[in-house]
Short mmCIF file of C-alpha atoms in Angstrom, two decimals:
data_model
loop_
_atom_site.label_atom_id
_atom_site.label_comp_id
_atom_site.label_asym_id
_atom_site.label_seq_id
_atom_site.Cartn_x
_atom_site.Cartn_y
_atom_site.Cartn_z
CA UNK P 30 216.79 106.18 115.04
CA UNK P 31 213.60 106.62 115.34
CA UNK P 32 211.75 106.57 111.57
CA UNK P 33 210.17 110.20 110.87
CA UNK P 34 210.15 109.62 106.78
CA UNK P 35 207.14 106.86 106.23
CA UNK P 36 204.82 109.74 105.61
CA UNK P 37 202.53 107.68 103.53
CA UNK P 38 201.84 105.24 105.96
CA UNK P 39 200.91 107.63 108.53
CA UNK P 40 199.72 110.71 106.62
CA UNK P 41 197.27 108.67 104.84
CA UNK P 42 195.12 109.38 108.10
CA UNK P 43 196.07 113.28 108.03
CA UNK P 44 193.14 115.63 106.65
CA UNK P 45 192.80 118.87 107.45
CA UNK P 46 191.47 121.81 105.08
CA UNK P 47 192.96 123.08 102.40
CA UNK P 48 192.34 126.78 101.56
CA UNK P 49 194.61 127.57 98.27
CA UNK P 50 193.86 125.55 95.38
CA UNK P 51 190.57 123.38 93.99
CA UNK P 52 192.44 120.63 92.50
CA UNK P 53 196.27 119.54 92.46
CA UNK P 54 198.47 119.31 89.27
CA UNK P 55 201.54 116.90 89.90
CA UNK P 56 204.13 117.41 86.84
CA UNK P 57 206.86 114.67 86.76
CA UNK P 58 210.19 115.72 85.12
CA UNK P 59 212.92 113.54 84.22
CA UNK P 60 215.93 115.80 82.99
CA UNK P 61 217.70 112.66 81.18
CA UNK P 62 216.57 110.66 78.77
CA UNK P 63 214.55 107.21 79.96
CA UNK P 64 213.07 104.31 78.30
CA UNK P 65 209.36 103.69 77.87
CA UNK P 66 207.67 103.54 81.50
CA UNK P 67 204.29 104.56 83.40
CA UNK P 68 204.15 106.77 86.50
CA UNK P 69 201.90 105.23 89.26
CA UNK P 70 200.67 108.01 91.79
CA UNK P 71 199.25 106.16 95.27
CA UNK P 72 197.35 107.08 98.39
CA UNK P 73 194.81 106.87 100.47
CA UNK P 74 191.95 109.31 100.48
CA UNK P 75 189.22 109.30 103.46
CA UNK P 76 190.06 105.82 103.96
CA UNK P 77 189.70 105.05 100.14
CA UNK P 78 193.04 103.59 98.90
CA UNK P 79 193.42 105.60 95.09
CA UNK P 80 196.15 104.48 92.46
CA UNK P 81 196.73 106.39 89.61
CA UNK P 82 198.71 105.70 86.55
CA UNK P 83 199.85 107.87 83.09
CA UNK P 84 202.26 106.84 80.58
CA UNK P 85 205.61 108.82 81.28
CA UNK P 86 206.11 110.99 77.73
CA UNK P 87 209.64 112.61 77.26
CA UNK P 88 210.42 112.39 80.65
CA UNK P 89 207.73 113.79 81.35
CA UNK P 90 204.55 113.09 83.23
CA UNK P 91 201.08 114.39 84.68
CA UNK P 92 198.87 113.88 87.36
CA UNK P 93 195.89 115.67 88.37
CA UNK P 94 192.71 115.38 90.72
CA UNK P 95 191.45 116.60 93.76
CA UNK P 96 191.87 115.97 97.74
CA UNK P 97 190.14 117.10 100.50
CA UNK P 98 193.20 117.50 102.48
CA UNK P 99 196.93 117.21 102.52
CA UNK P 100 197.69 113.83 102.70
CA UNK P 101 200.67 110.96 102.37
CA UNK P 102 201.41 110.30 98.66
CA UNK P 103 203.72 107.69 96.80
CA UNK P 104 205.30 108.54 92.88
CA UNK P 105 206.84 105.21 91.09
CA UNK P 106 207.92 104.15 87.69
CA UNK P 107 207.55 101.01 86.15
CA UNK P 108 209.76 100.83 83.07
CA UNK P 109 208.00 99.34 80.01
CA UNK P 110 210.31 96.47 78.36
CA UNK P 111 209.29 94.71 75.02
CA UNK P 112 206.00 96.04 75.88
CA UNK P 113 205.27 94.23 79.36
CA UNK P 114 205.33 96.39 82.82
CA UNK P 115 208.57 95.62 84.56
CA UNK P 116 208.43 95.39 88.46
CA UNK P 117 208.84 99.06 90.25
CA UNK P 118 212.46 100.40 90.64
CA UNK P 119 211.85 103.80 91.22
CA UNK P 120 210.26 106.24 93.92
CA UNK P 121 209.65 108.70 96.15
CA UNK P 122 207.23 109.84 98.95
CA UNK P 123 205.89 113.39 99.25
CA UNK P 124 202.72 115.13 100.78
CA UNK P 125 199.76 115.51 97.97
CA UNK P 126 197.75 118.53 98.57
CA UNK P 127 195.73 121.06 96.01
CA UNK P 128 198.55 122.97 94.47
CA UNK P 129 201.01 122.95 91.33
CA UNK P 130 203.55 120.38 92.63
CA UNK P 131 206.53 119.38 90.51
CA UNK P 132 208.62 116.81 91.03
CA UNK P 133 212.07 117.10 89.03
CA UNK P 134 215.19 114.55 88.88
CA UNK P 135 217.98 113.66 86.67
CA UNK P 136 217.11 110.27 86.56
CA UNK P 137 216.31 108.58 89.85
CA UNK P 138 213.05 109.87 91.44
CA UNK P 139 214.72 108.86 94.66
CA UNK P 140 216.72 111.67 94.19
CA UNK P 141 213.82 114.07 93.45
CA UNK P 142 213.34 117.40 94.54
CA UNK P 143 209.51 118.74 95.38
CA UNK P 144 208.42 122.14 94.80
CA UNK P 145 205.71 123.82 94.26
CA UNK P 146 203.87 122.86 98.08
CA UNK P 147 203.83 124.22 101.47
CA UNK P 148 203.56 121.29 102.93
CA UNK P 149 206.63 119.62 101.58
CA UNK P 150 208.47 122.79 101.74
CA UNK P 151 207.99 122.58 106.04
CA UNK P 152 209.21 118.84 105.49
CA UNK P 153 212.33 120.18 104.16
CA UNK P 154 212.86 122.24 107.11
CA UNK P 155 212.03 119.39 109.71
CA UNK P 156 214.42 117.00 107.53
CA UNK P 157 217.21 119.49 107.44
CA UNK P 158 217.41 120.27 111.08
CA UNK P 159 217.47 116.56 111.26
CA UNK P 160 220.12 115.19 109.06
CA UNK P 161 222.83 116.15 111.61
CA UNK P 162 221.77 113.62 113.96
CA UNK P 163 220.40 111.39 111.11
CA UNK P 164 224.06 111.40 109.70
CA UNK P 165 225.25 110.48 112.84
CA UNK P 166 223.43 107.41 113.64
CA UNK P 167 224.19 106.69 110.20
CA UNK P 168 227.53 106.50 110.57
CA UNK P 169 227.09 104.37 114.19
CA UNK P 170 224.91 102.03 112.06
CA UNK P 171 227.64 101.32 109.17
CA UNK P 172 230.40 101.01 111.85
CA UNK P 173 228.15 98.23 113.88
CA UNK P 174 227.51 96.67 110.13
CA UNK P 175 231.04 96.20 109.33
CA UNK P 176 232.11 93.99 112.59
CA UNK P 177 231.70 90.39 112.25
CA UNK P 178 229.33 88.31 114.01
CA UNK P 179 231.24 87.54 117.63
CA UNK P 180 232.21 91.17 117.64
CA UNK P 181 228.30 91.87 117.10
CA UNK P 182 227.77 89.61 120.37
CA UNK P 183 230.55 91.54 122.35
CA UNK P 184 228.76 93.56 124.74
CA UNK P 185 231.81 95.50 125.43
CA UNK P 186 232.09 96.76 122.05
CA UNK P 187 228.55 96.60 122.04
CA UNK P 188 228.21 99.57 124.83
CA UNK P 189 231.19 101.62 122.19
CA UNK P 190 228.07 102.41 120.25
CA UNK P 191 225.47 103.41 122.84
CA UNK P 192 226.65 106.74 123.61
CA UNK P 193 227.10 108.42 120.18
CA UNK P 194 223.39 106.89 119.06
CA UNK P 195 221.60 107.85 122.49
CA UNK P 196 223.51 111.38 121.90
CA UNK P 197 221.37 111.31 117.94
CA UNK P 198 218.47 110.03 119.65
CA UNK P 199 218.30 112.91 121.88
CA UNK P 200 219.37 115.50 119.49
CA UNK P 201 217.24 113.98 116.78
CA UNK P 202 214.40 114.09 119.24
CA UNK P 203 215.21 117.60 120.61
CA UNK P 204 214.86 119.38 116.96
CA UNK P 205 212.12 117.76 116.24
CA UNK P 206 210.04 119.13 119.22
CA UNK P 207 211.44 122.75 118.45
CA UNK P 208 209.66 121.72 114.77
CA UNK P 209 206.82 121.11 116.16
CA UNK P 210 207.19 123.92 118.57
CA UNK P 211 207.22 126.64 115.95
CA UNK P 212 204.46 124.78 113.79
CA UNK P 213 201.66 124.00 115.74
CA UNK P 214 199.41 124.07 112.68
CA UNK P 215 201.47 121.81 110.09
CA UNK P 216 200.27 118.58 109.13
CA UNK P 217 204.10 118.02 109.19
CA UNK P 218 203.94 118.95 113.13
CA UNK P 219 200.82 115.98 113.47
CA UNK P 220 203.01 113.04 111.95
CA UNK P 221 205.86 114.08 114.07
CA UNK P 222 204.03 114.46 116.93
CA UNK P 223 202.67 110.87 116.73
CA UNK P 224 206.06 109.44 115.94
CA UNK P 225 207.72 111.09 118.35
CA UNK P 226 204.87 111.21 121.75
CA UNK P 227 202.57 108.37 120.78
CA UNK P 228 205.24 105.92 120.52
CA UNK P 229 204.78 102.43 122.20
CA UNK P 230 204.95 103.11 126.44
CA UNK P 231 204.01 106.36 125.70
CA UNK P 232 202.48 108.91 128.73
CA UNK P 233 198.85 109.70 127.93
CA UNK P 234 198.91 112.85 130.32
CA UNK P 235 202.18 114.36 128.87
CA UNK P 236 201.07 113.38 125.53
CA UNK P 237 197.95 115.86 126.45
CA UNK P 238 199.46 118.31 127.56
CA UNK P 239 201.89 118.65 124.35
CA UNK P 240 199.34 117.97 122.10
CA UNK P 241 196.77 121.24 123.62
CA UNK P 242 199.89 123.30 122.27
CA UNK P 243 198.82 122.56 118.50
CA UNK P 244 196.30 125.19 117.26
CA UNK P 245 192.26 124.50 117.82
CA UNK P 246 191.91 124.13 114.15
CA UNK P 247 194.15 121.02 113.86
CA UNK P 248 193.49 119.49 117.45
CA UNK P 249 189.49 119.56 115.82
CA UNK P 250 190.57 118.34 112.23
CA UNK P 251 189.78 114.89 111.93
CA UNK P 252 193.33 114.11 112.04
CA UNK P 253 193.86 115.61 115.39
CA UNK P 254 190.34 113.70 116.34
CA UNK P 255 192.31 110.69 115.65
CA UNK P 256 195.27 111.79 117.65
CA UNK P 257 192.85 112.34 120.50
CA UNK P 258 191.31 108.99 120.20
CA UNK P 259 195.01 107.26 120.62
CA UNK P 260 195.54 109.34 123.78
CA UNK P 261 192.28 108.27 124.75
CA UNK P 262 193.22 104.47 124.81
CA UNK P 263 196.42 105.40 126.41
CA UNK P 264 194.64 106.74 129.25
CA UNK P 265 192.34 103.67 129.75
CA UNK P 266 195.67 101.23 129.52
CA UNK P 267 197.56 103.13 131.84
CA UNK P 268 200.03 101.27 134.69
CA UNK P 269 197.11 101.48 138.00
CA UNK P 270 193.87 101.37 136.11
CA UNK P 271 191.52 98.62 135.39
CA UNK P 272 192.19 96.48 133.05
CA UNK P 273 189.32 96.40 129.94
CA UNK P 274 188.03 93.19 129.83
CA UNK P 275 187.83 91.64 126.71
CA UNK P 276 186.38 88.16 124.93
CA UNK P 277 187.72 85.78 122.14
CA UNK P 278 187.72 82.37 120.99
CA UNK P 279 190.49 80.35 121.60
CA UNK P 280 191.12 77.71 119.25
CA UNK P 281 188.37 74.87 119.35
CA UNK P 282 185.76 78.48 118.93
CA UNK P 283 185.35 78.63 122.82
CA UNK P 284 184.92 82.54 124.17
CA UNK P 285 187.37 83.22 127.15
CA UNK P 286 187.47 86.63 128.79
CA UNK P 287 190.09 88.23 130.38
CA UNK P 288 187.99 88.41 134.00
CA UNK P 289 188.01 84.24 133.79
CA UNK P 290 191.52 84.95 135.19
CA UNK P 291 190.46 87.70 138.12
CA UNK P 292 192.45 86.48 141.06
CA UNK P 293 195.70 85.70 139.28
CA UNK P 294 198.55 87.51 137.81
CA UNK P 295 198.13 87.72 134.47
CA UNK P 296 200.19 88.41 131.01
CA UNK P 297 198.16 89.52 128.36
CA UNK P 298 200.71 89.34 125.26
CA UNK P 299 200.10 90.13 122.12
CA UNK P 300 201.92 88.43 119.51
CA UNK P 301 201.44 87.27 115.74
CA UNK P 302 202.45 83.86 114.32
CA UNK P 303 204.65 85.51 111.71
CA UNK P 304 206.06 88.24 113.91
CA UNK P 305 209.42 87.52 113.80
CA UNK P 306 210.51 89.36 117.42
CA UNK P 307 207.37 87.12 119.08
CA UNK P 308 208.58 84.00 118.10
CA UNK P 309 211.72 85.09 119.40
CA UNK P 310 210.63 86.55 122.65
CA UNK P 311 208.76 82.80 123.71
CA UNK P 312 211.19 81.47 125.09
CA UNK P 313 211.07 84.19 127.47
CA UNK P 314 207.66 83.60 128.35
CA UNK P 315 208.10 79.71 128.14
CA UNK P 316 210.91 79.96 130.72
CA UNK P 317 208.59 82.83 133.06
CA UNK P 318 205.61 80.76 133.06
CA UNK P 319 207.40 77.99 133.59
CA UNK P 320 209.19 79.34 136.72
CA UNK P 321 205.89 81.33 138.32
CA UNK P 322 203.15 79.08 137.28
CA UNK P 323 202.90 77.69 140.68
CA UNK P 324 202.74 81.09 141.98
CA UNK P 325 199.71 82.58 141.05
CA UNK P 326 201.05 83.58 137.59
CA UNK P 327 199.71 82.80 133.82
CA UNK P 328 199.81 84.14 130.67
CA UNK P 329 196.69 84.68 127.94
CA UNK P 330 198.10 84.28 124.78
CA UNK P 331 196.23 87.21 122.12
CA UNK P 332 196.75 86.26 118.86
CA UNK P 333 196.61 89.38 115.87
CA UNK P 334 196.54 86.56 112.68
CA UNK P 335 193.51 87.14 110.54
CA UNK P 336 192.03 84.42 109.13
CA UNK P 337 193.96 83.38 106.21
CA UNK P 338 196.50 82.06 108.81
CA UNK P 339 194.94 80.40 111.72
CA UNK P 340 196.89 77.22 110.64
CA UNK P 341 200.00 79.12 111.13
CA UNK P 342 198.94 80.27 114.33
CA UNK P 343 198.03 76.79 115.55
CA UNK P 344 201.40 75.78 114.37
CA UNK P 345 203.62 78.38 115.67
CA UNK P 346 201.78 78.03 119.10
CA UNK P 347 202.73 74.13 118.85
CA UNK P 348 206.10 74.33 117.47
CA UNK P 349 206.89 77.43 120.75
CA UNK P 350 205.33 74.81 122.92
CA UNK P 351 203.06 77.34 124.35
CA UNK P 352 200.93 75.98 127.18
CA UNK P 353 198.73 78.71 128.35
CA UNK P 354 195.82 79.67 126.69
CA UNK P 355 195.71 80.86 123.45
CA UNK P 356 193.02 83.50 121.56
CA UNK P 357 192.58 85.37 118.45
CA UNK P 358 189.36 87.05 116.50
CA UNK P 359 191.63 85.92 113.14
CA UNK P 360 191.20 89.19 112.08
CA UNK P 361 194.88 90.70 111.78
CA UNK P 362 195.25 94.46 112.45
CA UNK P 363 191.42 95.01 113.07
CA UNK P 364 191.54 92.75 116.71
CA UNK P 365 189.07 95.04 118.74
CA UNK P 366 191.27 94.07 121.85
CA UNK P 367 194.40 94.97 120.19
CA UNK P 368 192.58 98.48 119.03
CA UNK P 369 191.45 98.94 122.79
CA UNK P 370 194.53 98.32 124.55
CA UNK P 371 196.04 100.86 121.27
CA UNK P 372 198.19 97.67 120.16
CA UNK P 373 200.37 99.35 117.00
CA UNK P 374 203.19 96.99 117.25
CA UNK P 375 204.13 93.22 118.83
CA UNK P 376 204.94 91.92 120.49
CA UNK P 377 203.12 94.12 123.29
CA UNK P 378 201.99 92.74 126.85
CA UNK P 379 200.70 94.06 129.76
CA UNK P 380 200.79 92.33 133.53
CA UNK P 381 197.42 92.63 135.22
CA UNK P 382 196.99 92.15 139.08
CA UNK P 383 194.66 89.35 140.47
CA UNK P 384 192.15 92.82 140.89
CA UNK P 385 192.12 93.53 137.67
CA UNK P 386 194.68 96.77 137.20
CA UNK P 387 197.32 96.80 134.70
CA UNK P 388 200.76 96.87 136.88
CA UNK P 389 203.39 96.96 133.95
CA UNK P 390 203.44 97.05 130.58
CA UNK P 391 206.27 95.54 127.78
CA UNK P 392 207.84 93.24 130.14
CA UNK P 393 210.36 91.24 128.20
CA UNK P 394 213.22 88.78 129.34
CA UNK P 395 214.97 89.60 132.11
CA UNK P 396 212.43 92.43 133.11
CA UNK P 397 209.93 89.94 133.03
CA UNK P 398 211.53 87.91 135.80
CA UNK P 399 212.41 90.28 137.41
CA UNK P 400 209.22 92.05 137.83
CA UNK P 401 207.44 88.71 138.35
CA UNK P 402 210.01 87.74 141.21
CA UNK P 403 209.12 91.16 143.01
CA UNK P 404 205.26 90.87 142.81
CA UNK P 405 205.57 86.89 143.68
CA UNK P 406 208.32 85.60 145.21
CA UNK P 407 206.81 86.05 148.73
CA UNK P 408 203.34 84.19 147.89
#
């Protein structure tokens, strides 16, 4: 199912104006009684991470301050015990905007209900025309969780379960585009929008066209600026157009650029020593490369590490026994030739023709072969 409910992670980017209130009052109330703790309120502000903290008083606490925009916000406790700060056990996430927001629970701010803002009130809506088809996968999910390992690998029972989740998928999908529909000004709309059309393989010209149906306001908010910016690079890394050429060290510091390989088939994959599904997806490569080398075919390995593990790096490439060439700017998330090729999860490739133009994208396994064996088994 695909995850709609990590609004802090990608609201924290989300600002658009806010007409109603100067500041915003956030009033904590804990209906049962509860030990000693402090309330930690966290988010990110025009790209300044803020955090918070009050001492929670008869179950009771306060926050207040100001934002430019609606934004992504996290609430957690962390209960006081013999005077030291225990680890947090408690939390929930919610949009933060200028208003009088109160967030009220028995005992478990999981459990929390939000009133008091527009913004989290449209949540609500999106999340309760949702829950059908949440509930549903749900209940696919703790089936496939209760079999035992070989029934796990049984692709018969395997297929049981495709169905009934690509039937949630769909319907999951469906309401939320009817959301969005009927909202085409709600911040709530945005982080759906990019969740749901901006997705990895995503179309940059349908993407476009869905996104001019959000009002001009939005579409020119800085938000919808970055929106625009993501379709942007999707455009430039479509299948058929030229591939941007890039340059990074590999590792003895000497600069290779993706041209040096003009006149070959090239992978581009991007990948990440501690990225679990890389590591796992090698073999894959190990076994293509392996198999097309000799046909015009190689692979430029594009390392996302930063620099506090370029020894891991060196020693995952070693321990994969990868023999192609290997690169990285050791600088994590902020790789400029992950951010032009709009890299927001690995592993990610793309195939690129001896002429330069990107011919597939997210090749893995058996899709890899197979489109390798179509484009080179008659050279």
């Amino acid at each position: 199912m695909r995850k709609i409910n990590f609004i802090v992670t990608c609201i924290c980017l989300l600002t658009i104006s806010a007409k109603a209130q100067s500041q915003f009052t956030v009033v904590g109330k804990i209906t049962e009684k509860t030990g000693p703790a402090m309330a930690y309120l966290s988010y990110s502000n025009q790209g300044k991470k803020v955090l918070d903290s009050v001492s929670v008083k008869n179950g009771q606490f306060v926050f207040k301050g100001k934002v430019n925009n609606p934004l992504g916000a996290y609430v957690y406790l962390k209960p006081i015990v013999n005077g030291i700060s225990q680890k947090p056990n408690d939390g929930i996430e919610f949009y933060l905007e200028n208003s009088n927001i109160t967030i009220t629970t028995k005992n478990s701010l999981t459990d929390a209900s939000v009133t008091g803002s527009k913004t989290n009130d449209e949540r609500k809506q999106l999340l309760a025309m949702q829950k059908p088809f949440k509930n549903t996968a749900d209940s696919v999910m703790k089936v496939y969780s209760s079999w035992s390992e070989v029934q796990k690998k049984d692709s018969v029972l395997r297929r049981s379960l495709r169905a009934p989740m690509l039937a949630s998928q769909a319907g999951y999908d469906s309401v939320s585009r009817v959301f969005i529909s009927k909202n085409p000004n709600s911040v709530v709309s945005l982080v759906t929008f990019i969740n749901l059309e901006l997705a990895q393989d995503f179309n940059p010209d349908t993407a476009q066209a869905k996104f001019a149906k959000f009002t001009p306001g939005l579409r020119e908010s800085a938000p919808g600026k970055k929106v625009q910016a993501m379709i942007e690079v999707g455009k430039k890394t479509n299948v058929g157009v030229t591939a941007t050429d890039f340059t990074q060290n590999d590792p003895n510091g000497k600069p290779v650029r993706l041209s040096d390989f003009r006149g070959q088939y090239v992978l581009v994959d991007f990948w990440a020593s501690w990225c679990k599904p890389c590591r796992a997806e090698n073999p894959n490569l190990l076994k293509a490369y392996n198999k097309y080398k000799s046909k015009n075919f190689n692979i430029l390995g594009v390392s996302i590490d930063d620099s506090d593990m370029k020894k891991a790096w060196l020693q995952a490439v070693k321990d994969d026994g990868l023999p192609w060439t290997q690169t990285s700017e050791l600088k994590g998330a902020n790789s400029q030739a992950a951010l032009a090729y709009g890299v927001t999860a690995i592993p990610a490739n793309f195939l690129i023709s001896p002429e330069g133009k990107i011919v597939a994208k997210n090749l893995r396994g058996e899709e890899l072969e197979k489109k390798l064996a179509e484009l080179l088994t008659s050279k």
